[in-house]
Coordinates of C-alpha atoms in Angstrom, one line a residue:
M12 CA 22.4 -9.4 13.8
K13 CA 20.9 -8.4 10.4
Q14 CA 18.9 -11.6 10.3
L15 CA 17.6 -10.9 13.9
L16 CA 16.5 -7.4 12.8
N17 CA 14.6 -8.8 9.8
I18 CA 12.8 -11.3 12.1
L19 CA 11.9 -8.6 14.5
K20 CA 10.7 -6.4 11.6
Y21 CA 8.5 -9.2 10.2
A22 CA 7.1 -9.9 13.7
L23 CA 6.4 -6.2 14.3
L24 CA 4.5 -5.8 11.1
L25 CA 2.6 -9.0 11.7
S26 CA 1.7 -7.8 15.1
V27 CA 0.4 -4.5 13.6
S28 CA -1.8 -6.5 11.2
G29 CA -3.1 -8.6 14.1
L30 CA -3.8 -5.5 16.2
L31 CA -5.7 -3.7 13.4
M32 CA -7.8 -6.9 12.9
W33 CA -8.6 -7.0 16.6
Y34 CA -9.6 -3.3 16.5
A35 CA -11.8 -3.9 13.5
V36 CA -13.8 -6.6 15.3
R37 CA -13.6 -5.2 18.8
G38 CA -16.9 -5.0 20.6
Q39 CA -18.9 -6.5 17.7
D40 CA -21.2 -9.5 17.6
L41 CA -18.9 -12.2 16.2
S42 CA -21.8 -14.6 15.6
R43 CA -23.5 -12.0 13.4
I44 CA -20.2 -11.6 11.4
V45 CA -20.0 -15.4 10.9
D46 CA -23.7 -15.6 9.9
T47 CA -23.2 -12.8 7.4
V48 CA -20.2 -14.5 5.8
Q49 CA -21.9 -17.9 5.7
G50 CA -25.1 -16.3 4.2
A51 CA -23.3 -14.5 1.3
N52 CA -24.2 -15.3 -2.3
Y53 CA -20.9 -16.8 -3.5
W54 CA -21.9 -16.9 -7.1
W55 CA -21.2 -13.2 -7.3
L56 CA -17.8 -13.9 -5.7
L57 CA -17.0 -16.5 -8.4
L58 CA -17.8 -14.0 -11.1
T59 CA -15.3 -11.5 -9.5
L60 CA -12.7 -14.2 -9.4
G61 CA -13.0 -14.8 -13.1
L62 CA -12.7 -11.1 -13.7
S63 CA -9.6 -11.1 -11.4
V64 CA -7.9 -13.6 -13.7
L65 CA -8.5 -11.3 -16.7
G66 CA -7.1 -8.4 -14.7
Y67 CA -3.9 -10.3 -13.8
L68 CA -3.4 -11.3 -17.5
S69 CA -3.9 -7.6 -18.5
R70 CA -1.5 -6.3 -15.9
A71 CA 1.1 -8.9 -16.9
Y72 CA 0.8 -7.8 -20.6
R73 CA 1.1 -4.1 -19.5
W74 CA 4.4 -5.0 -17.7
K75 CA 5.7 -6.8 -20.8
M76 CA 4.9 -3.6 -22.8
Q77 CA 7.2 -1.7 -20.4
L78 CA 9.9 -4.3 -20.5
D79 CA 10.2 -4.8 -24.3
P80 CA 11.7 -1.4 -25.1
T81 CA 14.2 -1.6 -22.3
V82 CA 15.6 -5.1 -23.0
T83 CA 18.5 -5.1 -25.5
G84 CA 18.5 -8.9 -26.1
P85 CA 15.7 -11.4 -26.7
K86 CA 12.4 -10.1 -25.4
P87 CA 10.9 -12.0 -22.4
A88 CA 8.0 -14.3 -23.2
F89 CA 4.6 -13.3 -22.0
W90 CA 4.1 -16.3 -19.7
D91 CA 7.5 -15.7 -18.1
V92 CA 6.4 -12.2 -17.3
Y93 CA 3.1 -13.4 -16.0
H94 CA 4.5 -16.1 -13.8
A95 CA 7.1 -13.7 -12.3
M96 CA 4.4 -11.2 -11.5
M97 CA 2.1 -13.8 -9.9
V98 CA 5.0 -15.1 -7.8
G99 CA 5.7 -11.5 -6.7
N100 CA 2.0 -11.1 -5.7
L101 CA 2.3 -14.4 -3.7
A102 CA 5.4 -13.1 -1.9
N103 CA 3.6 -9.8 -1.0
M104 CA 1.0 -11.9 0.7
V105 CA 3.5 -13.6 3.1
L106 CA 6.3 -11.0 3.3
P107 CA 6.1 -7.4 4.5
G108 CA 7.6 -4.3 2.9
R109 CA 6.4 -5.1 -0.7
V110 CA 9.3 -7.5 -1.0
G111 CA 7.4 -9.3 -3.8
E112 CA 8.4 -6.5 -6.2
V113 CA 12.0 -7.5 -5.9
V114 CA 11.1 -11.2 -6.0
R115 CA 9.4 -11.0 -9.3
C116 CA 12.3 -9.1 -10.9
S117 CA 14.8 -11.8 -9.6
L118 CA 12.6 -14.6 -10.9
L119 CA 12.3 -12.9 -14.3
Q120 CA 16.1 -12.7 -14.5
R121 CA 16.3 -16.5 -13.9
T122 CA 13.7 -17.4 -16.5
S123 CA 14.2 -14.7 -19.2
K124 CA 17.7 -13.2 -18.4
V125 CA 16.2 -9.8 -17.9
P126 CA 18.6 -7.8 -15.6
V127 CA 17.1 -7.0 -12.2
Q128 CA 17.9 -3.3 -12.4
V129 CA 16.0 -3.1 -15.7
S130 CA 12.9 -4.8 -14.6
L131 CA 13.0 -3.1 -11.2
G132 CA 13.0 0.3 -13.0
T133 CA 9.8 -0.7 -14.9
V134 CA 8.2 -1.9 -11.6
I135 CA 8.9 1.5 -10.0
T136 CA 7.4 3.3 -12.9
E137 CA 4.4 1.0 -12.8
R138 CA 3.8 1.7 -9.1
I139 CA 4.2 5.4 -9.6
I140 CA 1.6 5.3 -12.4
D141 CA -0.7 3.4 -10.1
V142 CA -0.1 6.0 -7.3
L143 CA -1.2 8.7 -9.7
V144 CA -4.3 6.7 -10.6
L145 CA -5.1 6.2 -7.0
L146 CA -4.7 9.9 -6.2
G147 CA -7.1 10.7 -9.0
L148 CA -9.6 8.2 -7.7
L149 CA -9.3 9.7 -4.2
S150 CA -10.0 13.2 -5.6
T151 CA -13.0 11.9 -7.5
V152 CA -14.4 10.1 -4.5
L153 CA -14.1 13.2 -2.3
L154 CA -15.6 15.4 -5.0
L155 CA -18.6 13.1 -5.6
D156 CA -19.4 12.3 -2.0
F157 CA -17.9 15.2 -0.1
K158 CA -21.1 15.8 1.9
T159 CA -21.3 12.1 2.9
F160 CA -17.7 12.0 4.1
W161 CA -18.0 15.4 5.8
G162 CA -21.2 14.4 7.6
F163 CA -19.4 11.2 8.8
A164 CA -16.4 13.3 10.0
D165 CA -18.7 15.8 11.7
T166 CA -20.6 13.0 13.6
Y167 CA -17.7 10.7 14.6
L168 CA -14.6 12.9 14.6
L169 CA -15.8 16.5 15.2
Q170 CA -18.7 15.4 17.3
G171 CA -21.2 17.8 15.7
K172 CA -19.0 20.9 16.0
A173 CA -18.7 21.5 12.3
D174 CA -21.5 24.1 12.2
A175 CA -19.9 26.0 15.1
L176 CA -16.6 26.1 13.3
A177 CA -18.3 27.2 10.0
R178 CA -20.0 30.1 11.8
N179 CA -16.8 31.3 13.4
R180 CA -15.4 32.6 10.1
N181 CA -12.8 34.9 11.7
A182 CA -11.0 31.9 13.2
L183 CA -11.1 30.1 9.9
V184 CA -9.7 33.1 8.0
A185 CA -7.0 33.6 10.5
A186 CA -6.0 29.9 10.3
A187 CA -5.9 30.1 6.5
V188 CA -3.7 33.2 6.7
V189 CA -1.3 31.6 9.2
A190 CA -1.2 28.4 7.0
L191 CA -0.4 30.5 3.9
L192 CA 2.4 32.4 5.7
A193 CA 3.8 29.2 7.0
L194 CA 3.9 27.8 3.5
L195 CA 5.6 30.9 2.1
I196 CA 8.2 31.0 4.8
S197 CA 8.9 27.3 4.4
G198 CA 9.4 27.8 0.7
Y199 CA 11.7 30.6 1.2
L200 CA 13.8 28.7 3.8
L201 CA 13.9 25.7 1.5
W202 CA 15.2 27.9 -1.4
R203 CA 17.9 29.5 0.9
N204 CA 19.1 26.2 2.3
L205 CA 18.8 24.1 -0.9
E206 CA 22.5 23.3 -1.2
R207 CA 22.7 22.3 2.5
L208 CA 19.7 20.1 2.1
R209 CA 21.2 18.3 -0.8
Q210 CA 23.7 16.8 1.6
N211 CA 20.8 15.3 3.7
T212 CA 19.9 11.7 3.0
V213 CA 16.2 12.0 3.7
F214 CA 15.9 15.1 1.5
N215 CA 17.7 13.3 -1.4
K216 CA 15.3 10.4 -1.0
M217 CA 12.3 12.7 -1.2
L218 CA 13.8 14.5 -4.2
G219 CA 14.5 11.2 -5.9
F220 CA 10.9 10.1 -5.3
V221 CA 9.6 13.3 -7.0
K222 CA 12.0 12.8 -9.9
G223 CA 10.9 9.2 -10.2
L224 CA 7.2 10.4 -10.2
L225 CA 7.9 12.8 -13.1
A226 CA 10.0 10.1 -14.9
G227 CA 7.1 7.7 -14.6
V228 CA 4.7 10.2 -16.1
F229 CA 7.0 11.1 -19.0
S230 CA 7.9 7.4 -19.7
I231 CA 4.3 6.9 -20.9
V232 CA 4.7 9.8 -23.4
R233 CA 7.9 8.2 -24.8
M234 CA 6.4 4.7 -25.0
P235 CA 5.8 3.6 -28.6
N236 CA 2.5 1.9 -27.8
K237 CA 1.3 4.2 -25.1
G238 CA -2.4 4.0 -26.2
A239 CA -2.4 0.2 -25.6
F240 CA -0.6 0.8 -22.3
L241 CA -3.2 3.3 -21.1
L242 CA -6.0 0.9 -22.2
H243 CA -4.6 -1.9 -20.2
T244 CA -4.1 0.4 -17.2
F245 CA -7.8 1.4 -17.5
F246 CA -8.9 -2.2 -17.9
T247 CA -6.9 -3.3 -14.8
W248 CA -8.5 -0.7 -12.6
L249 CA -11.9 -1.3 -14.1
V250 CA -11.6 -5.0 -13.1
Y251 CA -10.6 -3.9 -9.5
Y252 CA -13.7 -1.7 -9.4
L253 CA -16.0 -4.4 -10.7
M254 CA -14.6 -6.8 -8.1
D255 CA -15.7 -4.5 -5.3
Y256 CA -19.0 -3.5 -6.9
L257 CA -20.3 -6.9 -7.8
V258 CA -19.6 -8.3 -4.3
F259 CA -22.1 -5.8 -3.0
F260 CA -24.8 -8.0 -4.4
A261 CA -23.5 -11.0 -2.4
F262 CA -24.7 -9.4 0.9
P263 CA -28.2 -8.1 1.8
E264 CA -26.7 -5.2 3.8
T265 CA -24.6 -3.9 0.8
Y266 CA -27.0 -5.0 -2.0
D267 CA -28.5 -1.5 -2.5
L268 CA -25.2 0.4 -2.4
G269 CA -24.4 2.4 -5.5
M270 CA -21.4 2.7 -7.8
R271 CA -20.1 5.7 -5.8
A272 CA -19.8 3.5 -2.7
A273 CA -17.9 0.9 -4.8
L274 CA -15.5 3.6 -6.0
A275 CA -14.8 4.7 -2.4
V276 CA -14.3 1.0 -1.3
L277 CA -11.9 0.5 -4.2
T278 CA -9.9 3.7 -3.4
F279 CA -9.5 3.2 0.4
G280 CA -9.1 -0.6 0.0
A281 CA -6.2 0.0 -2.5
F282 CA -4.5 2.2 0.1
G283 CA -4.9 -0.7 2.6
M284 CA -3.4 -3.2 0.1
A285 CA -0.4 -0.8 -0.5
A286 CA 0.5 -0.7 3.2
P287 CA 3.8 -2.4 4.0
V288 CA 2.3 -5.3 5.9
Q289 CA 1.7 -8.9 4.7
G290 CA -1.0 -8.8 2.1
G291 CA -2.5 -5.6 3.6
I292 CA -4.0 -7.7 6.4
G293 CA -5.7 -5.6 9.0
V294 CA -5.2 -2.3 7.2
F295 CA -7.4 -3.3 4.3
H296 CA -10.1 -4.7 6.5
L297 CA -10.2 -1.6 8.8
L298 CA -10.3 0.9 5.9
V299 CA -13.0 -1.0 4.0
Q300 CA -15.1 -1.4 7.1
S301 CA -14.7 2.3 7.9
T302 CA -15.6 3.3 4.3
L303 CA -18.8 1.1 4.4
L304 CA -19.7 2.6 7.7
V305 CA -19.8 6.0 6.0
Y306 CA -22.5 4.6 3.7
G307 CA -24.6 3.3 6.5
V308 CA -23.4 -0.4 6.6
S309 CA -22.9 -1.8 10.1
K310 CA -19.5 -2.6 11.4
E311 CA -20.4 -6.3 11.4
G312 CA -21.5 -6.1 7.8
G313 CA -18.5 -4.1 6.7
I314 CA -15.9 -6.5 8.3
A315 CA -17.8 -9.5 6.8
Y316 CA -17.6 -7.9 3.3
A317 CA -13.9 -7.1 3.8
L318 CA -13.1 -10.7 5.1
V319 CA -14.9 -12.3 2.1
V320 CA -13.3 -10.0 -0.6
H321 CA -9.8 -10.2 0.9
G322 CA -10.0 -14.0 1.6
A323 CA -11.2 -14.8 -1.9
Q324 CA -8.4 -12.8 -3.5
T325 CA -5.8 -14.3 -1.2
L326 CA -6.9 -17.9 -2.1
L327 CA -6.8 -17.0 -5.8
I328 CA -3.3 -15.5 -5.5
V329 CA -2.1 -18.5 -3.5
L330 CA -3.5 -20.8 -6.2
M331 CA -2.3 -18.9 -9.3
G332 CA 1.0 -17.8 -7.6
G333 CA 1.8 -21.3 -6.5
I334 CA 1.2 -22.7 -10.0
S335 CA 3.4 -19.9 -11.5
F336 CA 6.1 -20.6 -8.9
L337 CA 6.2 -24.3 -9.8
L338 CA 6.3 -23.6 -13.6
S339 CA 9.0 -21.0 -13.1
M340 CA 11.2 -23.3 -11.0
M341 CA 10.8 -26.0 -13.7
K342 CA 11.9 -23.6 -16.4
S343 CA 14.7 -22.2 -14.3
G344 CA 16.0 -25.8 -13.7
Q345 CA 15.8 -26.6 -17.4
M346 CA 17.8 -23.5 -18.2
A347 CA 20.4 -24.3 -15.6
R348 CA 20.8 -27.9 -16.9
R349 CA 21.0 -26.5 -20.5
G350 CA 23.7 -24.1 -19.3
A351 CA 25.7 -26.9 -17.7
V352 CA 25.5 -29.1 -20.8
L353 CA 26.6 -26.4 -23.2
P354 CA 30.1 -25.9 -21.8
L355 CA 30.6 -29.7 -21.7
E356 CA 29.7 -30.0 -25.4
T357 CA 32.0 -27.1 -26.2
T358 CA 34.9 -28.8 -24.3
E359 CA 34.3 -32.1 -26.1
L360 CA 34.2 -30.4 -29.5
S361 CA 37.6 -28.6 -28.7
A362 CA 39.2 -31.9 -27.7
D363 CA 37.9 -33.5 -30.9
V364 CA 39.4 -30.7 -33.0
E365 CA 42.8 -31.0 -31.3
Q366 CA 42.9 -34.8 -31.9
R367 CA 42.4 -34.2 -35.6

């Protein structure tokens, strides 16, 4: 029954990805999309793939920096950490629900004997830090290009009613007062029923997430080499940014877009990749297409850009993750054989001592 539910879950999430992809290309000129993809300058794409390799190496080293203080025995080798991370990325491409995070921890246990609960704790901290970075990027994008996004929302969502709403200040003030009162009442009720809420599973999960968020922040403060950790975090996100920005030059329609547009694509694209579907398929494409639409790029141009960026990264992860998987399996097999030989040698030595 459990296996059937897992199959249904995977099929449902895959269907969601397919539905979003259909929605992203619905009513568009497919021949124009194909021509745009074929006419791209792929030299820029090759440059971004080289940067991606550096980004993966930096991210792996950052994870090792988190692991070393938590491991009591021998420290895991860098390449073991790197291979585990890349196999996890590969798993995230084919499995939903971010299962790859568990896969990489399990593989690291097989190759470096790092307990899963230890490595999984560092992964959670890593993801929490990335969420904080992403929220900071979102705030920066909205601050820098608020007028652009507000104009887009007014045209396509509010249908030109923004000015009418702004002139009706009494309604806006009343709505703000009602929202403030609702917030105060909610806070009071939360405080009065705190003990009862502690018995609720959903509330405890939310509370645990907030505690984990704070723990992730303070774990950086306690880290002995936090300066290098922050540097690798900055470098990793810089690589992500350059990957999106440089591909602008591969297409005539995005060639003149500025660095702010690249920051917006990075931010909303990252939200798409974080979605619990296989490889962010569908969600990433729709969000990137919608973001580029805000900056005046056509739907055909936006989906072509998203297809090329996502497709190139997928191929790179399949290549690097596949190599890492083979090398990790080879090492895991060697360790298993070594573990089988050691008890045999110990038994023979004991027998030899008894004979003497």
